Amino acid sequence: MIKPLVKDVESLSVPCERASAADAGLAQDLLDTLASLDEAACLAANQIGEAKQVVVYLDSNDRPRVMFNPVLKRGLRPSRVEETCLSHEAPTKSTRFDQILVTFDELVDGALVPRKKELRGWTAQIVQHMIDHCKGKLV
Ligand SMILES: [Zn+2]
């Protein structure tokens, strides 16, 4: 279901709780909402009002991906980049790694399965932005 975007800084600043397989419906809401937005590449659950660690993003082939409980494990080659956020207006500068190792859970047949993934470039950047949202951190 498409949900309205949350722009309230106070609720976006609350660290999100770990997600479980019971949050499958939330993941679907995130996918539906992301698909409804022009020019959006990623969305975190608290941006649609649920303080859970679930995020969606478009991979380098523009295919939507879901991560439950993403954690940044390693980053290489940090640089300062300018970023925009759906949840506030002005672009801001952040430090992002060009190459990252992320652990997360994937929902497979109704259960969460631990995964890890190496990401680079733009995809690495938006996933770091999403992990920050899960921590209640805004750019
Ligand atoms: Zn954002």
Coordinates of N, CA, C and O in Angstrom, one line a residue, residues 7-74:
K7 N 7.8 13.7 7.3 CA 8.8 14.7 7.2 C 9.2 15.3 8.5 O 10.0 16.2 8.6
D8 N 8.5 14.8 9.6 CA 8.7 15.3 10.9 C 10.1 14.9 11.5 O 10.3 13.7 11.6
V9 N 10.9 15.8 11.7 CA 12.3 15.5 12.1 C 12.3 14.7 13.4 O 13.2 13.8 13.6
E10 N 11.4 15.0 14.3 CA 11.4 14.3 15.6 C 11.2 12.8 15.5 O 11.9 12.0 16.0
S11 N 10.2 12.5 14.7 CA 9.9 11.0 14.6 C 11.0 10.3 13.7 O 11.3 9.2 13.9
L12 N 11.6 11.1 12.8 CA 12.7 10.5 12.0 C 14.0 10.3 12.7 O 14.9 9.6 12.3
S13 N 14.1 11.0 13.9 CA 15.3 10.9 14.7 C 15.3 9.8 15.7 O 16.3 9.6 16.4
V14 N 14.2 9.1 15.8 CA 14.1 7.9 16.7 C 14.8 6.7 16.1 O 14.5 6.3 15.0
P15 N 15.8 6.1 16.8 CA 16.4 4.9 16.3 C 15.4 3.8 16.1 O 14.5 3.6 16.9
C16 N 15.5 3.1 14.9 CA 14.5 2.1 14.6 C 14.8 0.7 15.3 O 16.0 0.4 15.5
E17 N 13.8 0.0 15.6 CA 13.9 -1.3 16.2 C 14.2 -2.4 15.2 O 13.9 -2.2 14.0
R18 N 14.8 -3.5 15.6 CA 15.1 -4.6 14.7 C 13.8 -5.1 14.1 O 12.8 -5.2 14.8
A19 N 13.8 -5.4 12.8 CA 12.6 -5.9 12.1 C 12.6 -7.5 12.2 O 13.7 -8.1 12.4
S20 N 11.4 -8.0 12.0 CA 11.3 -9.5 12.0 C 10.5 -9.9 10.7 O 10.1 -9.0 10.0
A21 N 10.4 -11.2 10.6 CA 9.6 -11.7 9.4 C 8.2 -11.2 9.4 O 7.5 -11.1 8.4
A22 N 7.7 -10.8 10.6 CA 6.3 -10.2 10.7 C 6.2 -8.9 10.0 O 5.1 -8.4 9.8
D23 N 7.3 -8.3 9.6 CA 7.3 -7.0 8.9 C 7.3 -7.1 7.4 O 7.6 -6.2 6.7
A24 N 6.9 -8.3 6.9 CA 6.8 -8.5 5.5 C 5.9 -7.5 4.8 O 6.1 -6.9 3.7
G25 N 4.7 -7.2 5.5 CA 3.8 -6.2 4.9 C 4.3 -4.8 4.8 O 4.1 -4.1 3.9
L26 N 5.2 -4.5 5.8 CA 5.8 -3.2 5.8 C 6.8 -3.1 4.6 O 6.9 -2.1 4.0
A27 N 7.5 -4.2 4.4 CA 8.4 -4.2 3.2 C 7.7 -4.0 1.9 O 8.1 -3.2 1.1
Q28 N 6.5 -4.6 1.8 CA 5.7 -4.4 0.6 C 5.2 -2.9 0.5 O 5.2 -2.3 -0.6
D29 N 4.8 -2.4 1.6 CA 4.4 -0.9 1.6 C 5.5 0.0 1.2 O 5.3 0.9 0.4
L30 N 6.7 -0.4 1.6 CA 7.9 0.4 1.2 C 8.1 0.3 -0.3 O 8.4 1.3 -1.0
L31 N 8.0 -0.9 -0.9 CA 8.2 -1.1 -2.3 C 7.1 -0.4 -3.1 O 7.4 0.3 -4.1
D32 N 5.8 -0.4 -2.6 CA 4.7 0.3 -3.3 C 4.9 1.8 -3.3 O 4.7 2.5 -4.3
T33 N 5.4 2.3 -2.1 CA 5.6 3.7 -2.0 C 6.7 4.2 -2.8 O 6.6 5.2 -3.5
L34 N 7.8 3.4 -2.8 CA 9.0 3.8 -3.6 C 8.6 3.9 -5.1 O 9.0 4.8 -5.8
A35 N 7.8 2.9 -5.5 CA 7.4 2.8 -6.9 C 6.5 4.0 -7.3 O 6.5 4.4 -8.5
S36 N 5.9 4.6 -6.3 CA 4.9 5.7 -6.6 C 5.6 7.0 -6.7 O 5.0 8.0 -7.1
L37 N 6.9 7.1 -6.3 CA 7.6 8.3 -6.2 C 8.5 8.5 -7.4 O 9.3 7.6 -7.8
D38 N 8.5 9.7 -8.0 CA 9.4 10.0 -9.1 C 10.8 10.3 -8.5 O 10.8 11.0 -7.4
E39 N 11.8 9.9 -9.1 CA 13.2 10.3 -8.8 C 13.6 9.8 -7.4 O 14.5 10.4 -6.8
A40 N 12.9 8.8 -6.8 CA 13.3 8.3 -5.5 C 14.1 7.0 -5.7 O 13.6 6.2 -6.5
A41 N 15.2 6.8 -5.1 CA 16.0 5.6 -5.2 C 16.0 4.7 -4.0 O 16.4 3.6 -4.1
C42 N 15.5 5.3 -2.9 CA 15.5 4.5 -1.7 C 14.5 5.0 -0.7 O 14.1 6.2 -0.8
L43 N 14.2 4.2 0.3 CA 13.2 4.6 1.3 C 13.3 3.7 2.5 O 13.5 2.5 2.4
A44 N 13.3 4.3 3.7 CA 13.4 3.6 4.9 C 12.0 3.6 5.6 O 11.2 4.5 5.4
A45 N 11.8 2.6 6.4 CA 10.5 2.4 7.0 C 10.0 3.6 7.9 O 8.9 3.9 7.9
N46 N 11.0 4.2 8.5 CA 10.5 5.4 9.4 C 10.1 6.5 8.5 O 9.3 7.4 9.0
Q47 N 10.5 6.5 7.2 CA 10.0 7.6 6.3 C 8.5 7.4 5.9 O 7.9 8.3 5.4
I48 N 8.0 6.2 6.2 CA 6.5 6.0 6.0 C 5.9 5.7 7.4 O 4.8 5.1 7.5
G49 N 6.6 6.1 8.5 CA 5.9 6.1 9.8 C 6.1 4.8 10.6 O 5.4 4.7 11.6
E50 N 7.0 3.9 10.3 CA 7.2 2.7 11.1 C 8.7 2.7 11.5 O 9.6 2.5 10.7
A51 N 8.9 2.8 12.8 CA 10.3 2.8 13.3 C 10.9 1.4 13.4 O 11.3 0.9 14.4
K52 N 11.0 0.8 12.2 CA 11.6 -0.6 12.1 C 12.8 -0.5 11.1 O 12.8 0.3 10.2
Q53 N 13.7 -1.4 11.3 CA 14.9 -1.5 10.4 C 14.6 -2.2 9.1 O 15.1 -3.4 8.9
V54 N 13.8 -1.6 8.3 CA 13.5 -2.2 6.9 C 13.8 -1.0 5.9 O 13.3 0.1 6.1
V55 N 14.5 -1.4 4.9 CA 14.8 -0.4 3.8 C 14.6 -1.0 2.4 O 14.7 -2.2 2.3
V56 N 14.3 -0.1 1.5 CA 14.2 -0.6 0.1 C 15.1 0.4 -0.8 O 15.2 1.6 -0.4
Y57 N 15.7 -0.1 -1.8 CA 16.5 0.8 -2.7 C 16.5 0.2 -4.1 O 16.2 -1.0 -4.3
L58 N 16.8 1.0 -5.1 CA 17.0 0.5 -6.4 C 18.4 0.1 -6.7 O 19.3 0.9 -6.4
D59 N 18.7 -1.1 -7.2 CA 20.1 -1.5 -7.4 C 20.6 -0.9 -8.7 O 19.8 -0.1 -9.4
S60 N 21.8 -1.2 -9.1 CA 22.4 -0.6 -10.3 C 21.6 -0.9 -11.6 O 21.8 -0.3 -12.6
N61 N 20.7 -1.9 -11.6 CA 19.8 -2.2 -12.7 C 18.4 -1.7 -12.5 O 17.5 -2.1 -13.2
D62 N 18.3 -0.7 -11.5 CA 17.0 -0.1 -11.2 C 16.0 -1.2 -10.7 O 14.8 -1.0 -10.8
R63 N 16.5 -2.3 -10.2 CA 15.6 -3.3 -9.6 C 15.4 -3.0 -8.1 O 16.4 -2.8 -7.4
P64 N 14.2 -3.0 -7.6 CA 14.0 -2.8 -6.2 C 14.5 -3.9 -5.3 O 14.3 -5.1 -5.6
R65 N 15.2 -3.6 -4.2 CA 15.7 -4.6 -3.3 C 15.3 -4.2 -1.9 O 15.1 -3.0 -1.6
V66 N 15.1 -5.2 -1.1 CA 14.7 -5.0 0.3 C 15.8 -5.5 1.2 O 16.4 -6.6 1.0
M67 N 16.1 -4.7 2.3 CA 17.0 -5.2 3.3 C 16.3 -5.1 4.7 O 15.8 -4.0 5.0
F68 N 16.3 -6.1 5.5 CA 15.9 -6.1 6.9 C 17.2 -6.0 7.7 O 18.1 -6.7 7.5
N69 N 17.2 -5.1 8.7 CA 18.3 -5.0 9.7 C 19.6 -4.8 9.0 O 20.6 -5.5 9.3
P70 N 19.8 -3.8 8.1 CA 21.1 -3.6 7.5 C 22.1 -3.0 8.4 O 21.8 -2.2 9.2
V71 N 23.4 -3.5 8.3 CA 24.5 -3.0 9.2 C 25.7 -2.8 8.3 O 26.1 -3.7 7.5
L72 N 26.3 -1.7 8.4 CA 27.5 -1.4 7.7 C 28.7 -2.1 8.4 O 29.0 -1.8 9.6
K73 N 29.4 -3.0 7.7 CA 30.4 -3.7 8.4 C 31.8 -3.2 8.0 O 32.7 -3.3 8.8
R74 N 31.9 -2.6 6.8 CA 33.3 -2.2 6.4 C 33.1 -1.1 5.3 O 32.1 -1.3 4.5

